[in-house]
Each structure stands twice: as structure tokens, then as C-alpha cells.
Coordinates of C-alpha atoms and ligand atoms in Angstrom, one line a residue:
M1 CA -3.7 -9.6 -23.1
P2 CA -5.4 -11.4 -20.2
L3 CA -7.3 -9.3 -17.6
L4 CA -7.6 -9.7 -13.8
L5 CA -10.8 -8.3 -12.4
C6 CA -11.4 -7.5 -8.8
C7 CA -13.6 -5.4 -6.5
D8 CA -12.4 -2.3 -4.8
D9 CA -12.3 -4.0 -1.3
E10 CA -9.8 -6.6 -2.6
Q11 CA -7.6 -4.5 -4.8
A12 CA -4.6 -5.0 -2.5
P13 CA -4.4 -8.8 -2.8
A14 CA -5.4 -8.6 -6.5
E15 CA -2.4 -6.2 -7.1
R16 CA -0.1 -8.7 -5.3
L17 CA -1.4 -11.4 -7.6
L18 CA -0.9 -9.1 -10.6
A19 CA 2.7 -8.5 -9.6
A20 CA 3.3 -12.2 -9.2
L21 CA 1.7 -12.9 -12.6
Q22 CA 3.9 -10.3 -14.3
A23 CA 7.0 -11.7 -12.6
Q24 CA 6.5 -15.1 -14.2
G25 CA 8.5 -16.1 -17.2
P26 CA 12.2 -16.1 -17.9
Q27 CA 14.2 -13.5 -16.1
G28 CA 15.0 -10.5 -18.3
A29 CA 12.4 -11.4 -21.0
G30 CA 9.8 -8.8 -21.8
P31 CA 6.1 -9.4 -21.2
T32 CA 4.7 -12.4 -23.0
E33 CA 1.1 -13.3 -23.8
Q34 CA 1.0 -15.2 -20.5
T35 CA 2.6 -12.6 -18.3
A36 CA 1.1 -9.4 -19.7
W37 CA -1.8 -9.4 -17.3
R38 CA -3.6 -6.1 -16.6
L39 CA -5.9 -5.3 -13.6
A40 CA -9.2 -3.6 -13.7
V41 CA -11.6 -2.9 -10.8
I42 CA -15.3 -3.6 -11.0
E43 CA -17.3 -0.5 -10.1
R44 CA -19.9 -1.3 -7.5
H45 CA -22.9 0.9 -6.4
R46 CA -25.3 -0.2 -3.7
F47 CA -28.8 1.0 -4.3
P48 CA -30.8 2.2 -1.2
D49 CA -32.7 -1.1 -1.1
G50 CA -29.5 -3.1 -1.0
E51 CA -29.3 -4.2 -4.6
W52 CA -26.0 -4.0 -6.5
R53 CA -25.3 -2.2 -9.7
L54 CA -22.0 -3.5 -11.1
R55 CA -20.0 -2.0 -14.0
L56 CA -17.2 -3.9 -15.7
P57 CA -14.8 -2.5 -18.3
P58 CA -17.0 -2.3 -21.5
A59 CA -14.7 -4.4 -23.7
L60 CA -13.1 -7.4 -22.2
P61 CA -10.3 -9.6 -23.7
A62 CA -10.8 -13.3 -24.4
D63 CA -9.1 -14.3 -21.1
V64 CA -10.4 -13.0 -17.9
A65 CA -9.8 -14.0 -14.3
L66 CA -12.0 -12.7 -11.4
Y67 CA -10.3 -12.4 -8.0
R68 CA -12.9 -12.9 -5.2
S69 CA -12.0 -14.5 -1.9
L70 CA -15.3 -15.8 -0.5
H71 CA -15.2 -15.0 3.2
Q72 CA -18.5 -13.2 4.1
P73 CA -19.8 -15.1 1.1
N74 CA -23.5 -14.4 0.7
E75 CA -23.2 -10.9 -0.9
K76 CA -20.1 -12.0 -2.9
L77 CA -21.9 -15.0 -4.5
V78 CA -24.6 -12.6 -5.8
E79 CA -21.9 -10.4 -7.2
L80 CA -20.3 -13.4 -9.0
L81 CA -23.6 -14.5 -10.4
L82 CA -24.0 -11.0 -11.9
A83 CA -20.4 -10.4 -13.0
A84 CA -19.7 -13.8 -14.6
P85 CA -22.4 -13.7 -17.3
A86 CA -21.8 -10.0 -17.8
A87 CA -18.1 -10.7 -18.5
R88 CA -19.1 -13.2 -21.2
E89 CA -21.4 -10.7 -22.8
L90 CA -18.6 -8.2 -22.8
G91 CA -16.2 -10.4 -24.6
A92 CA -14.6 -13.0 -22.2
R93 CA -14.3 -16.4 -23.8
R94 CA -12.3 -18.1 -21.0
L95 CA -13.4 -17.0 -17.5
W96 CA -11.7 -18.2 -14.3
L97 CA -12.5 -17.6 -10.7
V98 CA -9.6 -17.1 -8.2
A99 CA -11.2 -17.6 -4.8
P100 CA -8.4 -18.2 -2.3
Y101 CA -11.0 -18.9 0.3
L102 CA -13.9 -21.0 -1.0
A103 CA -17.0 -20.8 1.1
Y104 CA -19.8 -23.3 1.8
M105 CA -17.5 -26.3 1.5
R106 CA -18.2 -27.6 5.1
Q107 CA -21.9 -28.2 4.5
D108 CA -21.2 -31.4 2.5
A109 CA -23.9 -33.7 3.8
A110 CA -27.5 -33.5 5.0
F111 CA -27.2 -34.2 8.7
T112 CA -31.0 -34.0 9.3
P113 CA -33.7 -34.7 6.7
G114 CA -34.3 -31.7 4.5
E115 CA -31.0 -30.0 5.3
V116 CA -29.6 -28.4 2.2
V117 CA -26.2 -29.7 1.0
S118 CA -24.9 -26.2 0.3
Q119 CA -21.5 -27.4 -1.0
R120 CA -23.2 -29.2 -3.9
H121 CA -25.4 -26.3 -4.9
V122 CA -22.8 -23.5 -4.5
G123 CA -20.5 -25.8 -6.4
R124 CA -22.9 -26.1 -9.3
W125 CA -23.6 -22.3 -9.4
L126 CA -19.9 -21.7 -9.7
A127 CA -19.3 -24.4 -12.2
A128 CA -22.1 -23.0 -14.4
A129 CA -20.6 -19.5 -14.2
F130 CA -16.9 -20.1 -14.7
D131 CA -14.6 -22.3 -16.8
G132 CA -12.0 -22.7 -14.1
L133 CA -11.4 -22.3 -10.4
V134 CA -8.3 -21.7 -8.4
T135 CA -8.6 -22.0 -4.7
V136 CA -6.5 -22.8 -1.6
D137 CA -7.1 -25.6 1.0
P138 CA -10.8 -26.0 0.2
H139 CA -12.6 -27.9 3.1
L140 CA -13.0 -31.2 1.3
H141 CA -14.0 -33.9 3.9
R142 CA -16.6 -36.3 2.6
V143 CA -15.7 -35.6 -1.1
A144 CA -12.2 -36.5 -2.4
T145 CA -11.6 -33.8 -5.0
L146 CA -12.4 -30.2 -5.7
A147 CA -13.9 -31.2 -9.0
E148 CA -16.5 -33.3 -7.2
A149 CA -17.6 -30.3 -5.1
V150 CA -17.3 -27.7 -7.9
P151 CA -17.7 -29.6 -11.3
V152 CA -16.0 -26.9 -13.3
G153 CA -13.8 -27.6 -16.3
Q154 CA -10.5 -26.8 -14.6
A155 CA -10.4 -27.1 -10.8
H156 CA -7.2 -26.3 -9.0
A157 CA -7.0 -26.9 -5.3
L158 CA -3.7 -25.5 -4.0
S159 CA -2.4 -26.0 -0.5
A160 CA -0.8 -23.5 1.7
A161 CA 0.1 -26.2 4.2
P162 CA 3.8 -26.6 3.0
L163 CA 4.2 -22.8 3.3
L164 CA 2.7 -22.8 6.8
G165 CA 4.9 -25.7 7.7
A166 CA 8.0 -23.8 6.5
L167 CA 6.9 -20.8 8.5
V168 CA 6.5 -22.8 11.7
A169 CA 9.9 -24.5 11.2
Q170 CA 11.4 -21.1 11.0
R171 CA 9.6 -19.5 14.0
R172 CA 9.3 -22.6 16.2
P173 CA 12.1 -25.0 15.2
G174 CA 11.3 -28.6 16.2
A175 CA 7.6 -27.8 17.2
L176 CA 5.0 -30.5 17.2
L177 CA 2.3 -29.8 14.5
L178 CA -1.1 -30.7 15.9
G179 CA -4.3 -30.9 13.8
P180 CA -7.3 -30.2 16.0
D181 CA -9.6 -32.8 14.3
E182 CA -9.4 -35.8 12.0
E183 CA -10.2 -33.6 8.9
S184 CA -7.1 -31.6 9.5
A185 CA -4.8 -34.6 9.0
Q186 CA -4.5 -33.8 5.2
W187 CA -3.0 -30.4 5.9
V188 CA -1.0 -31.4 8.9
Q189 CA 0.7 -34.2 7.0
Q190 CA 1.6 -32.0 4.1
A191 CA 3.0 -29.3 6.4
A192 CA 5.0 -31.8 8.5
A193 CA 6.4 -33.5 5.4
A194 CA 7.5 -30.2 3.8
A195 CA 9.0 -28.9 7.0
G196 CA 10.4 -32.1 8.6
L197 CA 8.4 -31.6 11.8
P198 CA 6.6 -34.2 13.9
A199 CA 2.8 -34.3 13.7
A200 CA -0.3 -35.6 15.3
V201 CA -4.0 -35.2 15.1
C202 CA -6.8 -34.8 17.8
R203 CA -10.3 -36.0 17.8
K204 CA -13.2 -33.6 17.9
V205 CA -16.9 -33.7 18.6
R206 CA -18.9 -30.7 17.6
R207 CA -22.3 -30.2 19.3
G208 CA -23.0 -26.6 18.1
D209 CA -21.4 -23.6 16.5
R210 CA -19.6 -22.7 19.7
D211 CA -19.7 -26.0 21.4
V212 CA -16.9 -28.4 20.6
E213 CA -14.9 -31.0 22.5
V214 CA -11.3 -31.8 21.5
Q215 CA -9.5 -34.8 22.7
L216 CA -5.7 -34.8 22.5
P217 CA -3.8 -37.7 20.9
A218 CA -2.0 -40.1 23.4
L219 CA 1.4 -38.5 23.5
D220 CA 3.5 -36.5 26.0
V221 CA 3.5 -32.8 25.3
R222 CA 5.1 -31.8 28.5
G223 CA 7.8 -29.2 27.8
R224 CA 7.1 -29.1 24.1
A225 CA 6.3 -26.2 21.7
V226 CA 3.1 -27.1 19.9
V227 CA 1.6 -25.4 16.8
I228 CA -2.0 -26.1 16.1
L229 CA -2.5 -26.2 12.3
D230 CA -5.8 -26.2 10.4
D231 CA -7.4 -25.0 7.2
M232 CA -9.4 -22.4 9.1
A233 CA -10.5 -21.0 12.4
S234 CA -14.0 -19.5 12.5
T235 CA -15.4 -19.0 16.0
G236 CA -11.9 -20.1 17.4
R237 CA -13.6 -22.7 19.7
T238 CA -11.8 -25.7 18.1
V239 CA -8.4 -24.0 18.5
A240 CA -9.3 -22.8 22.0
Q241 CA -10.3 -26.3 23.2
A242 CA -7.2 -27.8 21.8
A243 CA -5.0 -25.1 23.2
A244 CA -6.5 -25.3 26.7
A245 CA -6.0 -29.1 26.7
L246 CA -2.4 -28.7 25.6
R247 CA -1.6 -26.1 28.2
A248 CA -3.2 -28.4 30.9
A249 CA -1.1 -31.2 29.6
G250 CA 2.1 -29.2 30.0
A251 CA 2.9 -27.8 26.6
T252 CA 5.3 -24.8 27.0
S253 CA 3.9 -22.8 24.1
V254 CA 0.8 -23.2 21.9
D255 CA 0.8 -21.2 18.6
V256 CA -1.6 -21.4 15.7
A257 CA -1.2 -21.5 11.9
V258 CA -4.2 -21.5 9.7
T259 CA -4.8 -21.0 6.0
H260 CA -8.0 -19.0 6.3
A261 CA -8.2 -16.5 9.1
L262 CA -12.0 -16.2 9.3
F263 CA -11.9 -15.3 13.0
S264 CA -15.6 -14.5 13.5
G265 CA -16.6 -12.2 16.5
D266 CA -14.6 -12.9 19.6
A267 CA -12.5 -15.8 18.1
L268 CA -9.1 -14.2 18.6
A269 CA -9.9 -13.2 22.3
V270 CA -11.2 -16.7 23.0
M271 CA -8.1 -18.4 21.5
Q272 CA -5.8 -16.1 23.5
A273 CA -7.7 -16.7 26.7
A274 CA -7.2 -20.4 26.2
G275 CA -3.4 -19.9 26.1
V276 CA -2.6 -19.3 22.4
G277 CA 0.5 -17.2 21.7
A278 CA 1.2 -16.3 18.1
V279 CA -1.3 -16.7 15.3
W280 CA -0.1 -17.0 11.7
S281 CA -2.3 -17.1 8.6
T282 CA -2.1 -16.7 4.9
D283 CA -3.5 -13.6 3.2
S284 CA -6.5 -15.5 1.7
V285 CA -8.6 -13.5 4.2
P286 CA -7.1 -10.1 5.1
H287 CA -6.2 -10.1 8.8
A288 CA -3.5 -8.8 11.2
S289 CA -2.2 -12.4 11.5
N290 CA -1.4 -12.7 7.8
A291 CA 2.2 -14.0 7.5
V292 CA 2.2 -16.0 4.3
A293 CA 1.5 -14.4 0.9
L294 CA -0.4 -16.6 -1.5
A295 CA 0.2 -14.6 -4.7
P296 CA 3.1 -16.6 -6.1
L297 CA 1.1 -19.9 -5.6
L298 CA -2.0 -18.4 -7.2
A299 CA 0.0 -16.9 -10.1
K300 CA 1.6 -20.2 -11.0
A301 CA -1.8 -21.9 -11.1
L302 CA -3.5 -19.1 -13.0
G303 CA -0.5 -19.0 -15.4
D304 CA -0.9 -22.7 -16.0
L305 CA -4.6 -22.4 -16.6
S306 CA -4.2 -19.6 -19.2
R307 CA -1.6 -21.4 -21.2
Ligands
R5P1 C1 -13.7 -27.9 10.3 O1 -13.5 -29.0 10.6 C2 -12.6 -26.9 10.1 O2 -11.4 -27.5 9.7 C3 -12.3 -26.1 11.4 O3 -11.7 -27.0 12.3 C4 -13.5 -25.5 11.9 O4 -14.2 -24.9 10.9 C5 -13.1 -24.5 13.0 O5 -14.3 -23.9 13.4 P1 -14.4 -23.0 14.7 O6 -13.2 -22.1 14.7 O7 -15.7 -22.3 14.7 O8 -14.3 -24.0 15.9

């Protein structure tokens, strides 16, 4: 019977994933080997000096999946590096990581001599620790596939873009989907195709963490409802720059749909001050804007892996 492991701070999304796993399989059929998942919580104790003591169930089944979404990643990566080998010692023979948000994917090149290409090294750690990875809209820009970034046996990059596109079509029928930079084209195109919406992409120059310039595409947005769609918003500056430009160009409404609601610090306030109305996100990162549940998507991929 496969086991889903999680930490106490992510028990709610792990329970949603468990319910989706258990709901798989033919209607009316009892639990099968694939659908009879159970959930267990890893006990965590933080010592006064900041170190972790983790405690897993003492006897693990052969198939184990660990749910850990990697926003605020530094502490969680240490947890994973402790929990994964321990899970193998305790009986896991196939070990998968379900990380709806996969951190450190944006640092995919050395922009100055000596700069660490974090994507490569975090990818190698994870590949050494796990047999498979399920994630959603990983930020792959200069590499084409998830397996290049995380060279793990089974690498599943799912996309929430079609779900976000469907949500936008429902809430803002006929809206223009706008990607705030060239990298967002991959998600905007998927969302537009799934929802039958028009789409376009901006150009962006980033000069610093909170210093970006966004140039709108050459099209008339006067009187149009526009939804900015991207894989993530962090400081919110990319979205804010695009939103301010759209408002100045005459868009009637500017809303935002992102897969990963990182929203660091004053991000939400900055976006709203720039003219953003509604903000919708998936539940990869828990946030008040969560409007799309990823559990069914994750369950399908995990079910396929464990077959
Ligand atoms: C990078 O290109 C990503 O797709 C996002 O556009 C970026 O991370 C957003 O960052 P911020 O919200 O800090 O501008």
C-alpha cells in the first residue's frame, strides 16, 4: 500500500492530494493497489540551535511519495536531504518527490564569472535523492526539459496553464491573455489554446530584483479586458510594470493569473497600486488568491508513476 508523506505545515494540500489519489480508478470499484494510498506526517522538532530532528514512520512500504512544495526552499531542501535517505533506510524502494513548486529553476546560467548555476546543483541533489519528480510549470528557460534540469529517472513537468486559461475564460470571457516576458510564451500559448482566448507576449528587461522594464506588444488594448498570465509572481514588479503600461494604454481591466503565488513582501500591494484587479493562482503555494486546485493533476501523474 503506497504512502504519501508530508510535513505538518503542508498537511492540507497533502490531504487534498490523498483524496484525489483515492478517487482514481473505476467508479464503484474498491481500493486497488494504485488507489489505496495512505498519508503520514513527518514529525519535525527544531533544536534551539536551528537544526532539525525529523521522525518518519518506522516501517515504510516499498512505494513512498513525499509532498513538499519548495517555496521558501532553503530549509525545505535540508529536510529533503535528511528525509529521503532515511525513507530508504526505513523500507522505501521507490521514492518520489511531489513538489508542485520547484525552486531554484531560474538560476540556470552563470551571468557573471563564478556565479553558481543553482538549477544544475539543486537538480543533481534532488536526482540523487529521489527516483521520480512531479512538479508544475517549472521555470525552464535555457533548458528544454525538466529531465535536463533535474536528471531523475522519472521527471514529470505538469502544466497548470490550461486550467488557468479555463478559469480566465469563465471569469473574463474574451479577455486578452498577456505574458509579461518572452519566457512566459510557453504558458500563455497553452492557456490560450485550451481556452480559445487571444494571446500576446511582452518584452522585459530586468536590471535588479525589483527593477524591471516591460514593453507591451504592438497591439491596441483600448477598451479590452486583459489578464496577465505567468508561471509565478515573486516581488510583483514584472506584473506591476505590465499592468501600469496596460492601464496607460487604455485597458479597461487588468487581472492576473499565475501558477505559483510566491508574492514576496509587498508584492500584492505593488500590483494593486499598478491597477491590478483580481489575482488568481493555483494552490501550489498556499495563498488567499488560490483559485485552482492542483490535486487531480498531481494525482494522475503520481498514479501513472506508481503503476
Ligand atoms: C521569470 O521570468 C518569471 O517568469 C517571472 O516573470 C518572474 O520571476 C517574476 O518576478 P517578479 O515578480 O519578482 O518580477
